[in-house]
Short mmCIF file of C-alpha atoms in Angstrom, two decimals:
data_model
loop_
_atom_site.label_atom_id
_atom_site.label_comp_id
_atom_site.label_asym_id
_atom_site.label_seq_id
_atom_site.Cartn_x
_atom_site.Cartn_y
_atom_site.Cartn_z
CA UNK A 1 4.74 22.18 11.95
CA UNK A 2 2.30 20.23 14.13
CA UNK A 3 1.91 16.54 13.25
CA UNK A 4 -1.08 14.68 14.65
CA UNK A 5 -1.03 10.95 13.97
CA UNK A 6 -3.27 7.98 14.63
CA UNK A 7 -1.10 4.90 15.14
CA UNK A 8 -2.78 1.51 14.53
CA UNK A 9 -0.32 -1.34 15.11
CA UNK A 10 -2.86 -4.09 14.40
CA UNK A 11 -2.02 -7.81 14.53
CA UNK A 12 0.96 -10.15 14.23
CA UNK A 13 4.18 -8.28 13.53
CA UNK A 14 2.27 -5.00 13.32
CA UNK A 15 3.27 -3.66 16.75
CA UNK A 16 6.98 -4.46 16.17
CA UNK A 17 7.27 -2.83 12.76
CA UNK A 18 5.19 0.18 13.82
CA UNK A 19 7.60 0.70 16.73
CA UNK A 20 10.48 1.04 14.26
CA UNK A 21 8.59 3.40 11.98
CA UNK A 22 7.73 5.58 14.96
CA UNK A 23 11.44 5.74 15.85
CA UNK A 24 12.03 7.26 12.42
CA UNK A 25 9.05 9.61 12.74
CA UNK A 26 10.21 10.84 16.15
CA UNK A 27 13.78 11.32 14.89
CA UNK A 28 12.52 13.39 11.95
CA UNK A 29 10.19 15.44 14.15
CA UNK A 30 13.03 16.22 16.54
CA UNK A 31 15.47 17.09 13.75
CA UNK A 32 13.08 19.47 11.98
CA UNK A 33 11.52 20.91 15.16
CA UNK A 34 8.05 19.57 14.40
CA UNK A 35 5.52 19.20 17.20
CA UNK A 36 4.49 15.53 17.21
CA UNK A 37 1.26 14.33 18.77
CA UNK A 38 0.07 10.74 18.40
CA UNK A 39 -2.26 8.21 19.95
CA UNK A 40 -2.81 4.47 19.50
CA UNK A 41 -5.97 2.71 18.34
CA UNK A 42 -7.12 -0.91 18.13
CA UNK A 43 -7.99 -2.60 14.87
CA UNK A 44 -8.08 -6.14 13.51
CA UNK A 45 -8.04 -9.30 15.63
CA UNK A 46 -6.83 -7.47 18.75
CA UNK A 47 -9.84 -5.16 18.47
CA UNK A 48 -12.20 -8.12 18.07
CA UNK A 49 -10.69 -9.79 21.13
CA UNK A 50 -11.00 -6.67 23.27
CA UNK A 51 -14.06 -4.90 21.88
CA UNK A 52 -15.88 -7.42 19.70
CA UNK A 53 -15.41 -5.55 16.39
CA UNK A 54 -12.43 -5.14 14.05
CA UNK A 55 -12.69 -1.35 13.51
CA UNK A 56 -14.31 0.13 16.62
CA UNK A 57 -15.95 3.54 16.59
CA UNK A 58 -13.31 4.98 18.95
CA UNK A 59 -10.58 3.95 16.51
CA UNK A 60 -12.48 5.55 13.65
CA UNK A 61 -12.89 8.77 15.59
CA UNK A 62 -9.17 8.81 16.38
CA UNK A 63 -8.43 8.49 12.64
CA UNK A 64 -10.89 11.24 11.76
CA UNK A 65 -9.34 13.58 14.32
CA UNK A 66 -5.79 12.99 13.04
CA UNK A 67 -3.84 14.35 10.08
CA UNK A 68 -2.68 10.90 8.98
CA UNK A 69 -2.81 7.24 10.01
CA UNK A 70 0.25 4.99 10.36
CA UNK A 71 -1.01 1.42 10.12
CA UNK A 72 0.68 -1.96 10.68
CA UNK A 73 -1.13 -5.11 9.58
CA UNK A 74 -4.34 -7.07 10.08
CA UNK A 75 -4.90 -10.83 10.27
CA UNK A 76 -4.85 -13.79 12.65
CA UNK A 77 -4.77 -17.54 11.88
CA UNK A 78 -7.60 -18.30 14.30
CA UNK A 79 -9.91 -16.37 11.97
CA UNK A 80 -8.24 -17.40 8.70
CA UNK A 81 -8.82 -21.05 9.53
CA UNK A 82 -12.48 -20.61 10.46
CA UNK A 83 -14.57 -20.12 7.28
CA UNK A 84 -17.74 -19.74 9.36
CA UNK A 85 -16.46 -16.88 11.51
CA UNK A 86 -19.03 -14.05 11.47
CA UNK A 87 -16.53 -11.33 12.39
CA UNK A 88 -13.09 -11.22 10.77
CA UNK A 89 -10.09 -8.89 11.11
CA UNK A 90 -10.15 -8.09 7.39
CA UNK A 91 -13.65 -6.67 7.76
CA UNK A 92 -12.05 -3.93 9.81
CA UNK A 93 -9.77 -3.02 6.93
CA UNK A 94 -12.66 -2.80 4.48
CA UNK A 95 -14.70 -0.77 6.97
CA UNK A 96 -11.81 1.61 7.56
CA UNK A 97 -11.46 2.15 3.82
CA UNK A 98 -15.18 2.78 3.46
CA UNK A 99 -15.61 5.12 6.44
CA UNK A 100 -12.46 7.14 5.72
CA UNK A 101 -13.24 7.27 2.00
CA UNK A 102 -9.91 5.65 1.09
CA UNK A 103 -10.58 5.41 -2.63
CA UNK A 104 -7.02 5.02 -3.94
CA UNK A 105 -4.12 2.80 -2.91
CA UNK A 106 -0.73 4.04 -4.12
CA UNK A 107 2.03 1.42 -4.31
CA UNK A 108 5.42 2.49 -5.64
CA UNK A 109 7.43 -0.41 -7.03
CA UNK A 110 11.15 0.29 -7.23
CA UNK A 111 14.25 -1.83 -6.94
CA UNK A 112 17.28 -1.33 -4.72
CA UNK A 113 20.71 -1.72 -6.29
CA UNK A 114 22.07 -3.67 -3.31
CA UNK A 115 19.25 -6.22 -3.56
CA UNK A 116 18.91 -6.79 -7.30
CA UNK A 117 20.40 -10.26 -6.95
CA UNK A 118 17.55 -11.18 -4.57
CA UNK A 119 14.90 -10.67 -7.23
CA UNK A 120 13.50 -13.85 -8.82
CA UNK A 121 13.91 -12.08 -12.18
CA UNK A 122 17.17 -11.55 -14.03
CA UNK A 123 19.08 -8.41 -13.14
CA UNK A 124 18.74 -6.89 -16.61
CA UNK A 125 14.94 -7.16 -16.38
CA UNK A 126 14.52 -5.41 -13.02
CA UNK A 127 17.44 -2.99 -12.82
CA UNK A 128 15.94 0.48 -12.97
CA UNK A 129 12.34 -0.70 -12.67
CA UNK A 130 10.35 2.12 -11.10
CA UNK A 131 6.60 2.43 -11.47
CA UNK A 132 3.54 3.32 -9.42
CA UNK A 133 0.45 1.12 -9.20
CA UNK A 134 -2.78 2.93 -8.34
CA UNK A 135 -5.59 0.65 -7.22
CA UNK A 136 -9.20 1.73 -6.78
CA UNK A 137 -10.05 0.81 -3.23
CA UNK A 138 -13.72 1.31 -2.35
CA UNK A 139 -15.64 -0.22 -5.27
CA UNK A 140 -15.76 -3.38 -7.32
CA UNK A 141 -16.34 -6.95 -6.26
CA UNK A 142 -15.04 -6.46 -2.71
CA UNK A 143 -17.82 -3.99 -1.94
CA UNK A 144 -20.57 -5.18 -4.29
CA UNK A 145 -23.64 -7.18 -3.37
CA UNK A 146 -22.77 -10.70 -2.25
CA UNK A 147 -24.56 -13.66 -0.80
CA UNK A 148 -25.76 -17.24 -1.07
CA UNK A 149 -28.85 -18.88 -2.58
CA UNK A 150 -30.11 -22.39 -3.34
CA UNK A 151 -29.78 -23.36 0.34
CA UNK A 152 -26.24 -22.00 0.43
CA UNK A 153 -25.02 -24.04 -2.55
CA UNK A 154 -24.68 -21.09 -4.92
CA UNK A 155 -22.59 -18.04 -4.02
CA UNK A 156 -22.30 -14.70 -5.80
CA UNK A 157 -20.18 -11.55 -5.60
CA UNK A 158 -21.14 -8.55 -7.72
CA UNK A 159 -18.65 -6.15 -9.32
CA UNK A 160 -20.18 -2.68 -9.51
CA UNK A 161 -18.63 0.67 -10.46
CA UNK A 162 -20.12 4.12 -10.97
CA UNK A 163 -18.89 6.73 -13.42
CA UNK A 164 -17.90 9.02 -10.54
CA UNK A 165 -15.73 6.33 -8.93
CA UNK A 166 -13.92 5.59 -12.18
CA UNK A 167 -13.40 9.26 -13.09
CA UNK A 168 -11.97 9.99 -9.65
CA UNK A 169 -9.32 7.27 -9.75
CA UNK A 170 -8.38 7.92 -13.39
CA UNK A 171 -7.92 11.62 -12.63
CA UNK A 172 -5.49 10.67 -9.87
CA UNK A 173 -3.68 8.34 -12.26
CA UNK A 174 -3.23 11.09 -14.82
CA UNK A 175 -1.99 13.51 -12.16
CA UNK A 176 0.68 11.02 -11.10
CA UNK A 177 1.66 10.38 -14.72
CA UNK A 178 2.11 14.11 -15.33
CA UNK A 179 4.54 14.28 -12.40
CA UNK A 180 6.49 11.23 -13.58
CA UNK A 181 7.25 9.98 -17.09
CA UNK A 182 3.89 10.86 -18.66
CA UNK A 183 2.65 7.36 -19.39
CA UNK A 184 -0.55 5.83 -17.97
CA UNK A 185 -1.53 2.18 -18.37
CA UNK A 186 -5.23 1.49 -17.77
CA UNK A 187 -5.68 -2.18 -16.84
CA UNK A 188 -9.08 -3.82 -17.32
CA UNK A 189 -10.85 -6.88 -18.77
CA UNK A 190 -12.99 -4.98 -21.27
CA UNK A 191 -13.21 -7.95 -23.65
CA UNK A 192 -15.31 -9.82 -21.06
CA UNK A 193 -16.61 -7.62 -18.23
CA UNK A 194 -19.20 -4.84 -18.51
CA UNK A 195 -17.68 -2.99 -15.56
CA UNK A 196 -14.32 -2.97 -17.39
CA UNK A 197 -15.98 -1.63 -20.52
CA UNK A 198 -17.19 1.32 -18.44
CA UNK A 199 -13.61 1.87 -17.21
CA UNK A 200 -12.23 1.87 -20.76
CA UNK A 201 -15.03 4.07 -22.09
CA UNK A 202 -14.39 6.72 -19.42
CA UNK A 203 -10.61 6.51 -19.88
CA UNK A 204 -11.00 7.10 -23.63
CA UNK A 205 -13.17 10.14 -22.89
CA UNK A 206 -10.63 11.55 -20.42
CA UNK A 207 -7.43 10.88 -22.36
CA UNK A 208 -7.75 13.91 -24.71
CA UNK A 209 -7.77 16.15 -21.62
CA UNK A 210 -4.21 14.99 -20.91
CA UNK A 211 -2.42 15.37 -24.26
CA UNK A 212 1.02 15.21 -22.65
CA UNK A 213 0.34 11.71 -21.27
CA UNK A 214 0.53 8.56 -23.37
CA UNK A 215 -2.50 6.44 -22.47
CA UNK A 216 -2.32 2.71 -23.12
CA UNK A 217 -4.90 0.03 -22.41
CA UNK A 218 -4.05 -3.47 -21.30
CA UNK A 219 -6.10 -6.52 -20.36
CA UNK A 220 -5.34 -7.71 -16.85
CA UNK A 221 -3.99 -11.11 -17.92
CA UNK A 222 -1.57 -9.40 -20.32
CA UNK A 223 -0.57 -6.94 -17.59
CA UNK A 224 0.21 -9.85 -15.24
CA UNK A 225 2.60 -11.26 -17.85
CA UNK A 226 4.22 -7.94 -18.75
CA UNK A 227 4.97 -7.06 -15.12
CA UNK A 228 7.24 -10.12 -15.14
CA UNK A 229 8.57 -9.83 -18.69
CA UNK A 230 9.11 -6.04 -18.99
CA UNK A 231 8.57 -4.30 -15.63
CA UNK A 232 10.56 -1.27 -16.82
CA UNK A 233 7.91 -0.54 -19.46
CA UNK A 234 5.44 0.70 -16.83
CA UNK A 235 5.29 4.21 -15.39
CA UNK A 236 1.85 4.61 -13.78
CA UNK A 237 -0.67 1.78 -13.75
CA UNK A 238 -4.30 2.29 -12.71
CA UNK A 239 -6.89 -0.42 -12.25
CA UNK A 240 -9.93 -1.60 -10.32
CA UNK A 241 -9.96 -3.08 -6.84
CA UNK A 242 -9.51 -6.84 -7.26
CA UNK A 243 -7.20 -6.59 -10.27
CA UNK A 244 -5.08 -4.08 -8.35
CA UNK A 245 -4.94 -6.32 -5.29
CA UNK A 246 -3.51 -9.18 -7.32
CA UNK A 247 -1.21 -7.22 -9.63
CA UNK A 248 0.41 -5.15 -6.88
CA UNK A 249 1.21 -8.27 -4.87
CA UNK A 250 2.75 -9.79 -7.98
CA UNK A 251 4.76 -6.64 -8.66
CA UNK A 252 6.06 -6.52 -5.10
CA UNK A 253 7.95 -9.79 -5.58
CA UNK A 254 10.28 -8.41 -8.24
CA UNK A 255 12.04 -6.22 -5.66
CA UNK A 256 13.35 -9.26 -3.82
CA UNK A 257 11.32 -9.00 -0.62
CA UNK A 258 7.74 -8.20 0.41
CA UNK A 259 9.23 -6.41 3.39
CA UNK A 260 10.49 -3.48 1.30
CA UNK A 261 7.42 -1.89 -0.24
CA UNK A 262 5.25 0.81 1.36
CA UNK A 263 1.85 2.10 0.34
CA UNK A 264 -0.47 5.04 0.83
CA UNK A 265 -4.25 4.86 0.82
CA UNK A 266 -5.50 8.30 -0.17
CA UNK A 267 -8.93 9.31 1.05
CA UNK A 268 -11.48 12.07 1.29
CA UNK A 269 -10.94 12.23 5.05
CA UNK A 270 -7.69 10.94 6.59
CA UNK A 271 -5.14 9.04 4.52
CA UNK A 272 -3.56 5.79 5.73
CA UNK A 273 0.08 4.72 5.29
CA UNK A 274 1.02 1.06 5.63
CA UNK A 275 3.40 -1.68 4.41
CA UNK A 276 1.99 -3.98 1.75
CA UNK A 277 2.84 -7.23 3.53
CA UNK A 278 0.50 -8.98 5.93
CA UNK A 279 0.62 -9.66 9.65
CA UNK A 280 3.11 -12.58 9.31
CA UNK A 281 1.92 -14.19 12.58
CA UNK A 282 4.68 -16.83 12.50
CA UNK A 283 7.23 -14.10 13.21
CA UNK A 284 5.23 -12.14 15.77
CA UNK A 285 7.19 -11.35 18.91
CA UNK A 286 10.47 -12.76 17.57
CA UNK A 287 12.08 -9.43 16.61
CA UNK A 288 12.94 -10.74 13.12
CA UNK A 289 10.41 -9.02 10.84
CA UNK A 290 11.60 -6.56 8.21
CA UNK A 291 10.52 -3.02 9.24
CA UNK A 292 11.71 -1.25 6.08
CA UNK A 293 8.35 -1.19 4.27
CA UNK A 294 6.74 0.39 7.32
CA UNK A 295 9.54 2.93 7.70
CA UNK A 296 9.19 3.83 4.01
CA UNK A 297 5.45 4.16 4.60
CA UNK A 298 6.35 6.79 7.19
CA UNK A 299 8.36 8.55 4.47
CA UNK A 300 5.27 8.55 2.25
CA UNK A 301 3.28 9.91 5.21
CA UNK A 302 5.51 12.97 5.40
CA UNK A 303 5.44 13.43 1.62
CA UNK A 304 1.71 12.99 1.01
CA UNK A 305 0.02 14.01 4.26
CA UNK A 306 2.27 16.95 5.16
CA UNK A 307 3.89 17.79 1.79
CA UNK A 308 7.25 17.46 3.56
CA UNK A 309 9.51 16.24 0.77
CA UNK A 310 12.79 16.87 2.59
CA UNK A 311 11.73 14.80 5.60
CA UNK A 312 10.55 11.95 3.38
CA UNK A 313 13.77 12.06 1.38
CA UNK A 314 15.86 11.82 4.56
CA UNK A 315 13.99 8.70 5.69
CA UNK A 316 14.53 7.12 2.26
CA UNK A 317 18.21 8.03 2.42
CA UNK A 318 18.49 6.38 5.84
CA UNK A 319 16.82 3.21 4.57
CA UNK A 320 19.08 3.05 1.51
CA UNK A 321 22.12 3.51 3.76
CA UNK A 322 21.02 0.69 6.04
CA UNK A 323 20.80 -1.68 3.09
CA UNK A 324 24.13 -0.54 1.66
CA UNK A 325 25.72 -1.15 5.08
CA UNK A 326 23.84 -4.48 5.28
CA UNK A 327 22.02 -3.53 8.48
CA UNK A 328 19.03 -5.64 7.51
CA UNK A 329 16.82 -8.42 8.87
CA UNK A 330 17.16 -12.10 8.12
CA UNK A 331 14.84 -12.14 5.08
CA UNK A 332 17.39 -10.19 3.01
CA UNK A 333 20.58 -10.61 5.05
CA UNK A 334 23.72 -12.22 3.67
CA UNK A 335 25.82 -13.01 6.66
CA UNK A 336 24.88 -11.26 9.88
CA UNK A 337 21.16 -10.63 10.32
CA UNK A 338 20.02 -7.74 12.50
CA UNK A 339 16.94 -7.75 14.68
CA UNK A 340 13.88 -5.70 13.81
CA UNK A 341 14.58 -3.31 16.67
CA UNK A 342 18.26 -2.97 15.72
CA UNK A 343 17.38 -1.94 12.17
CA UNK A 344 14.93 0.62 13.55
CA UNK A 345 17.54 2.00 15.94
CA UNK A 346 20.17 2.23 13.19
CA UNK A 347 17.87 4.13 10.84
CA UNK A 348 16.72 6.51 13.61
CA UNK A 349 20.36 7.18 14.54
CA UNK A 350 21.22 7.89 10.90
CA UNK A 351 18.39 10.42 10.69
CA UNK A 352 19.47 12.09 13.93
CA UNK A 353 23.10 12.39 12.80
CA UNK A 354 22.59 13.18 9.11
#
């Protein structure tokens, strides 16, 4: 099989963690005799510094010409701390989502036996937790009309959704539920928001088309509580953009480390695979960042972009083995902490010798 990848390291720890994920990708390609072709593109603060824009046209073209995108992280304190900055790294992320049609973000939330004691929740609450959060990614308040009035003293952000956008993401949610435990939780705020009432109305229309799936409806504030109280009650959760942004970050904490969870952004053009954590600029260049989420994102890349389940499973097996053997970075280490590059080397070696 021929694999053509766009590799976007981005900012902060992005280049370091992407390096480790690429070690795993190369090891898999070699083991399974795949032809691997890849090229690097600029995005985020590094792209602004070099080219004046966070998602340059040449980067977009590289993504369009590739089968999948492996992405690191975006963000830089010099922009975070300047509220009047006209161009920001995060604008590149939103533009990439819009231009690639990345309408759905898939975040699996699962716990690792060797790290259950690291979770802020009691073991009996999180042991066996395994659900998928599906977040709509190109609509809602992040993309709606926004601005200032009254001489800049009043600000507004508009949350807008179309029927087509809601149907598309709910269909994906039902498809995931059918492949898993046949339960879909639709999260909204239909008691207050008109956009949420549209979501619930469409979900109620679609539910009879999926008689094998239990459909439940939950207000977002209740969902935020239940993720903490009963995380094992969820199977597939689907929600709008801003709610999904907040809830998936909350859910990520129950695993014990932000550095463990991957994600896939599924689109109408090229899909993007990335860790859920940010650019962590304080750790940039120190070889201490946890690369596991990025390596697991590479596993999702094989599974979703190339339908290569065996390759993805081998990467997951290598990651699980590294944690069992305690070859991990300082954020989850007990005793000796390994460097980012050492964890990447260990996992690549495991794949090569499996």
